[in-house]
PDB file of C-alpha atoms and ligand atoms in Angstrom:
ATOM      1  CA  MET A 949     286.006-201.063  20.659  1.00 75.00           C
ATOM      2  CA  ALA A 950     289.492-200.786  21.876  1.00 94.00           C
ATOM      3  CA  ILE A 951     291.133-198.879  24.184  1.00 98.00           C
ATOM      4  CA  GLU A 952     293.457-195.536  22.470  1.00 98.00           C
ATOM      5  CA  ARG A 953     295.066-193.013  24.018  1.00 98.00           C
ATOM      6  CA  THR A 954     294.572-189.572  22.985  1.00 99.00           C
ATOM      7  CA  PHE A 955     296.635-185.940  23.009  1.00 98.00           C
ATOM      8  CA  SER A 956     295.213-183.057  24.734  1.00 99.00           C
ATOM      9  CA  ILE A 957     296.231-179.440  25.554  1.00 99.00           C
ATOM     10  CA  VAL A 958     294.238-177.219  27.853  1.00 99.00           C
ATOM     11  CA  LYS A 959     295.358-174.104  25.511  1.00 99.00           C
ATOM     12  CA  PRO A 960     296.933-170.325  27.186  1.00 99.00           C
ATOM     13  CA  ASP A 961     292.684-169.023  27.339  1.00 99.00           C
ATOM     14  CA  ALA A 962     291.894-171.696  29.830  1.00 99.00           C
ATOM     15  CA  THR A 963     295.142-171.896  31.942  1.00 99.00           C
ATOM     16  CA  ARG A 964     294.512-167.908  32.037  1.00 98.00           C
ATOM     17  CA  ARG A 965     291.170-168.397  33.450  1.00 99.00           C
ATOM     18  CA  ASN A 966     292.220-170.542  36.114  1.00 98.00           C
ATOM     19  CA  LEU A 967     290.392-173.538  34.567  1.00 99.00           C
ATOM     20  CA  THR A 968     292.597-176.829  34.162  1.00 98.00           C
ATOM     21  CA  GLY A 969     290.572-178.192  37.223  1.00 98.00           C
ATOM     22  CA  ALA A 970     287.310-177.760  35.776  1.00 98.00           C
ATOM     23  CA  ILE A 971     288.328-178.827  32.140  1.00 99.00           C
ATOM     24  CA  ASN A 972     290.024-182.140  33.708  1.00 99.00           C
ATOM     25  CA  ALA A 973     286.561-182.448  35.634  1.00 98.00           C
ATOM     26  CA  LEU A 974     284.812-183.096  32.523  1.00 98.00           C
ATOM     27  CA  ILE A 975     287.665-185.217  31.209  1.00 99.00           C
ATOM     28  CA  GLU A 976     287.262-187.256  33.696  1.00 98.00           C
ATOM     29  CA  LYS A 977     283.381-187.452  33.937  1.00 98.00           C
ATOM     30  CA  SER A 978     283.452-188.453  30.363  1.00 98.00           C
ATOM     31  CA  GLY A 979     285.398-191.657  31.714  1.00 98.00           C
ATOM     32  CA  LEU A 980     288.764-190.873  30.074  1.00 98.00           C
ATOM     33  CA  ARG A 981     291.614-191.042  32.542  1.00 98.00           C
ATOM     34  CA  ILE A 982     294.514-188.340  32.100  1.00 99.00           C
ATOM     35  CA  VAL A 983     297.641-191.294  32.378  1.00 98.00           C
ATOM     36  CA  ALA A 984     300.297-188.361  32.141  1.00 99.00           C
ATOM     37  CA  GLN A 985     300.409-184.580  32.562  1.00 98.00           C
ATOM     38  CA  LYS A 986     302.638-181.462  32.727  1.00 98.00           C
ATOM     39  CA  ARG A 987     302.713-177.406  32.243  1.00 98.00           C
ATOM     40  CA  ILE A 988     304.408-175.844  29.709  1.00 98.00           C
ATOM     41  CA  HIS A 989     305.233-173.091  28.103  1.00 98.00           C
ATOM     42  CA  MET A 990     305.057-173.664  24.144  1.00 98.00           C
ATOM     43  CA  THR A 991     307.994-171.822  22.242  1.00 98.00           C
ATOM     44  CA  LYS A 992     307.549-170.474  18.876  1.00 98.00           C
ATOM     45  CA  ALA A 993     309.322-173.543  17.052  1.00 98.00           C
ATOM     46  CA  GLN A 994     306.933-176.159  18.840  1.00 98.00           C
ATOM     47  CA  ALA A 995     303.878-174.058  18.451  1.00 98.00           C
ATOM     48  CA  GLU A 996     304.560-173.642  14.527  1.00 98.00           C
ATOM     49  CA  THR A 997     305.676-177.725  14.512  1.00 98.00           C
ATOM     50  CA  PHE A 998     302.409-178.684  15.790  1.00 98.00           C
ATOM     51  CA  TYR A 999     300.293-176.632  13.985  1.00 97.00           C
ATOM     52  CA  GLY A1000     301.817-177.296  10.799  1.00 97.00           C
ATOM     53  CA  VAL A1001     299.325-179.034   8.753  1.00 96.00           C
ATOM     54  CA  HIS A1002     297.906-175.447   8.902  1.00 97.00           C
ATOM     55  CA  LYS A1003     300.712-173.480   8.203  1.00 98.00           C
ATOM     56  CA  ALA A1004     298.823-172.352   5.036  1.00 98.00           C
ATOM     57  CA  ARG A1005     296.107-171.112   6.610  1.00 98.00           C
ATOM     58  CA  PRO A1006     295.343-167.207   7.054  1.00 98.00           C
ATOM     59  CA  PHE A1007     294.812-168.046  10.932  1.00 98.00           C
ATOM     60  CA  PHE A1008     298.502-169.559  11.035  1.00 98.00           C
ATOM     61  CA  GLY A1009     300.685-166.815  13.029  1.00 98.00           C
ATOM     62  CA  SER A1010     297.806-165.221  15.086  1.00 98.00           C
ATOM     63  CA  LEU A1011     297.629-169.480  16.149  1.00 98.00           C
ATOM     64  CA  VAL A1012     301.009-169.753  16.964  1.00 98.00           C
ATOM     65  CA  ALA A1013     300.805-166.415  19.417  1.00 98.00           C
ATOM     66  CA  PHE A1014     297.766-167.399  20.992  1.00 98.00           C
ATOM     67  CA  MET A1015     299.419-170.490  21.548  1.00 98.00           C
ATOM     68  CA  THR A1016     303.070-169.210  23.299  1.00 98.00           C
ATOM     69  CA  SER A1017     301.120-166.795  25.093  1.00 98.00           C
ATOM     70  CA  GLY A1018     300.747-168.150  28.268  1.00 98.00           C
ATOM     71  CA  PRO A1019     301.037-171.873  29.841  1.00 98.00           C
ATOM     72  CA  VAL A1020     299.379-175.119  28.702  1.00 99.00           C
ATOM     73  CA  VAL A1021     298.484-178.137  29.938  1.00 99.00           C
ATOM     74  CA  VAL A1022     299.524-181.028  27.903  1.00 99.00           C
ATOM     75  CA  GLN A1023     298.036-184.256  28.757  1.00 99.00           C
ATOM     76  CA  VAL A1024     297.739-187.938  27.727  1.00 99.00           C
ATOM     77  CA  LEU A1025     294.251-188.896  27.777  1.00 99.00           C
ATOM     78  CA  GLU A1026     293.633-193.327  28.089  1.00 98.00           C
ATOM     79  CA  GLY A1027     290.055-195.084  27.547  1.00 98.00           C
ATOM     80  CA  GLU A1028     287.465-196.605  24.959  1.00 98.00           C
ATOM     81  CA  ASN A1029     287.462-195.101  21.640  1.00 98.00           C
ATOM     82  CA  ALA A1030     289.839-192.003  23.440  1.00 98.00           C
ATOM     83  CA  VAL A1031     290.388-189.845  19.968  1.00 98.00           C
ATOM     84  CA  ALA A1032     286.660-190.048  18.964  1.00 98.00           C
ATOM     85  CA  LYS A1033     285.104-189.652  22.698  1.00 98.00           C
ATOM     86  CA  TYR A1034     287.533-186.719  23.178  1.00 99.00           C
ATOM     87  CA  ARG A1035     286.688-184.766  19.968  1.00 98.00           C
ATOM     88  CA  GLU A1036     282.745-185.152  21.879  1.00 98.00           C
ATOM     89  CA  VAL A1037     283.589-183.880  25.286  1.00 99.00           C
ATOM     90  CA  MET A1038     285.443-180.982  23.331  1.00 99.00           C
ATOM     91  CA  GLY A1039     282.360-180.205  20.943  1.00 98.00           C
ATOM     92  CA  ALA A1040     282.832-177.825  18.202  1.00 98.00           C
ATOM     93  CA  THR A1041     285.852-175.760  17.004  1.00 98.00           C
ATOM     94  CA  ASN A1042     284.022-172.767  17.307  1.00 98.00           C
ATOM     95  CA  PRO A1043     282.405-172.653  20.200  1.00 98.00           C
ATOM     96  CA  ALA A1044     278.762-170.845  18.807  1.00 98.00           C
ATOM     97  CA  ASN A1045     278.540-174.487  17.361  1.00 98.00           C
ATOM     98  CA  ALA A1046     279.506-176.780  20.088  1.00 98.00           C
ATOM     99  CA  ALA A1047     276.730-178.525  22.324  1.00 98.00           C
ATOM    100  CA  PRO A1048     276.109-177.786  25.744  1.00 98.00           C
ATOM    101  CA  GLY A1049     277.896-179.496  27.829  1.00 98.00           C
ATOM    102  CA  THR A1050     280.911-179.639  26.347  1.00 98.00           C
ATOM    103  CA  ILE A1051     284.575-178.096  27.193  1.00 98.00           C
ATOM    104  CA  ARG A1052     284.056-175.373  24.006  1.00 98.00           C
ATOM    105  CA  LYS A1053     280.994-174.649  24.804  1.00 98.00           C
ATOM    106  CA  GLU A1054     281.100-173.766  28.400  1.00 98.00           C
ATOM    107  CA  PHE A1055     284.581-172.582  28.442  1.00 98.00           C
ATOM    108  CA  ALA A1056     286.080-171.035  24.940  1.00 98.00           C
ATOM    109  CA  GLU A1057     286.483-167.802  24.691  1.00 98.00           C
ATOM    110  CA  SER A1058     286.180-167.566  20.361  1.00 98.00           C
ATOM    111  CA  ILE A1059     286.813-170.177  17.513  1.00 98.00           C
ATOM    112  CA  GLU A1060     290.993-169.492  18.112  1.00 98.00           C
ATOM    113  CA  ALA A1061     290.801-169.340  22.290  1.00 98.00           C
ATOM    114  CA  ASN A1062     289.042-172.258  22.232  1.00 98.00           C
ATOM    115  CA  SER A1063     290.230-173.941  25.436  1.00 99.00           C
ATOM    116  CA  ALA A1064     291.611-177.509  24.329  1.00 98.00           C
ATOM    117  CA  HIS A1065     293.081-179.408  21.465  1.00 98.00           C
ATOM    118  CA  GLY A1066     292.446-182.744  20.965  1.00 98.00           C
ATOM    119  CA  SER A1067     293.973-185.307  17.966  1.00 98.00           C
ATOM    120  CA  ASP A1068     291.936-185.651  14.948  1.00 98.00           C
ATOM    121  CA  SER A1069     292.812-189.717  14.085  1.00 98.00           C
ATOM    122  CA  LEU A1070     294.809-192.408  16.214  1.00 98.00           C
ATOM    123  CA  GLU A1071     297.863-192.105  13.895  1.00 98.00           C
ATOM    124  CA  ASN A1072     298.146-188.065  14.607  1.00 98.00           C
ATOM    125  CA  ALA A1073     297.439-189.043  18.719  1.00 98.00           C
ATOM    126  CA  ALA A1074     300.663-191.259  18.441  1.00 98.00           C
ATOM    127  CA  ILE A1075     302.992-188.762  16.991  1.00 98.00           C
ATOM    128  CA  GLU A1076     301.294-185.718  19.368  1.00 98.00           C
ATOM    129  CA  ILE A1077     302.217-187.750  22.265  1.00 98.00           C
ATOM    130  CA  ALA A1078     305.681-188.414  21.253  1.00 98.00           C
ATOM    131  CA  PHE A1079     306.369-184.660  20.332  1.00 98.00           C
ATOM    132  CA  PHE A1080     305.513-184.034  24.138  1.00 98.00           C
ATOM    133  CA  PHE A1081     306.368-186.990  26.087  1.00 98.00           C
ATOM    134  CA  SER A1082     308.577-189.690  26.616  1.00 98.00           C
ATOM    135  CA  GLY A1083     306.999-193.041  27.321  1.00 97.00           C
ATOM    136  CA  LEU A1084     308.366-193.032  31.214  1.00 98.00           C
ATOM    137  CA  GLU A1085     306.396-189.924  31.641  1.00 98.00           C
ATOM    138  CA  ILE A1086     303.172-192.135  30.379  1.00 98.00           C
ATOM    139  CA  VAL A1087     301.572-194.334  33.420  1.00 97.00           C
ATOM    140  CA  GLY A1088     298.856-195.921  32.456  1.00 95.00           C
TER     141      GLY A1088
HETATM  142  P1  LIG B 329     292.516-178.304  17.809  1.00 83.94           P
HETATM  143  O1  LIG B 329     293.571-179.186  16.376  1.00 83.94           O
HETATM  144  O2  LIG B 329     293.202-176.931  18.528  1.00 83.94           O
HETATM  145  O3  LIG B 329     292.387-179.709  18.680  1.00 83.94           O
HETATM  146  P2  LIG B 329     290.722-178.735  15.727  1.00 83.94           P
HETATM  147  O4  LIG B 329     291.079-179.775  15.223  1.00 83.94           O
HETATM  148  O5  LIG B 329     288.785-178.486  16.317  1.00 83.94           O
HETATM  149  O6  LIG B 329     291.007-178.148  17.064  1.00 83.94           O
HETATM  150  P3  LIG B 329     291.719-177.263  13.503  1.00 83.94           P
HETATM  151  O7  LIG B 329     291.061-177.053  12.341  1.00 83.94           O
HETATM  152  O8  LIG B 329     292.897-178.420  13.850  1.00 83.94           O
HETATM  153  O9  LIG B 329     290.380-177.151  14.861  1.00 83.94           O
HETATM  154  O10 LIG B 329     292.078-175.780  13.944  1.00 83.94           O
HETATM  155  C1  LIG B 329     293.034-175.648  14.851  1.00 83.94           C
HETATM  156  C2  LIG B 329     293.375-174.809  16.137  1.00 83.94           C
HETATM  157  O11 LIG B 329     293.234-173.831  14.824  1.00 83.94           O
HETATM  158  C3  LIG B 329     291.959-174.488  16.311  1.00 83.94           C
HETATM  159  O12 LIG B 329     291.407-175.044  17.562  1.00 83.94           O
HETATM  160  C4  LIG B 329     291.612-173.176  16.808  1.00 83.94           C
HETATM  161  O13 LIG B 329     292.457-172.784  17.835  1.00 83.94           O
HETATM  162  C5  LIG B 329     292.275-172.060  15.362  1.00 83.94           C
HETATM  163  N1  LIG B 329     291.200-172.254  14.232  1.00 83.94           N
HETATM  164  C6  LIG B 329     290.747-172.812  13.402  1.00 83.94           C
HETATM  165  N2  LIG B 329     290.077-172.667  12.888  1.00 83.94           N
HETATM  166  C7  LIG B 329     290.521-170.613  12.661  1.00 83.94           C
HETATM  167  C8  LIG B 329     289.782-169.456  12.755  1.00 83.94           C
HETATM  168  N3  LIG B 329     288.817-169.960  11.394  1.00 83.94           N
HETATM  169  N4  LIG B 329     290.258-168.723  13.184  1.00 83.94           N
HETATM  170  C9  LIG B 329     291.294-168.232  14.008  1.00 83.94           C
HETATM  171  N5  LIG B 329     291.335-169.677  14.651  1.00 83.94           N
HETATM  172  C10 LIG B 329     291.113-170.814  13.845  1.00 83.94           C
HETATM  173 MG1  LIG B 330     292.652-179.907  14.632  1.00 83.94          MG
END
């Protein structure tokens, strides 16, 4: 297995409920390292670009409104098999289907307000990391 980097977002439902530290604890317990992190308030344009793949979905407008409804914490996570491992740590998109102990099972409010984002492939991870971070901000 290779050391990879993946991109993570602590979503607005989680920052609003002061859960950044609790989510970071689950990340670190899994062995992944947080090698970059910053708190931002996404603009509408950033959210529309970031979730552009879902533009045609009926929930797109609501998703963009949610992602810009409050601060988020964007992160770069590093470790063995980081992309797949973080998807496991997050759990299923719909918290009703997420396994016990996962971020979404423990913390998500709904299928939309589901507390965390994680890249779905190594290729998308590189694109998403470059969208939010400069190389200087990532300290492995
Ligand atoms: P993410 O991309 O945020 O890591 P994911 O890869 O598990 O989540 P996607 O299918 O990429 O899920 O959906 C992106 C996001 O859109 C979800 O995390 C959720 O916030 C929202 N979403 C997905 N499906 C729905 C839905 N049916 N209704 C409302 N919001 C949804
Ligand atoms: Mg996704």
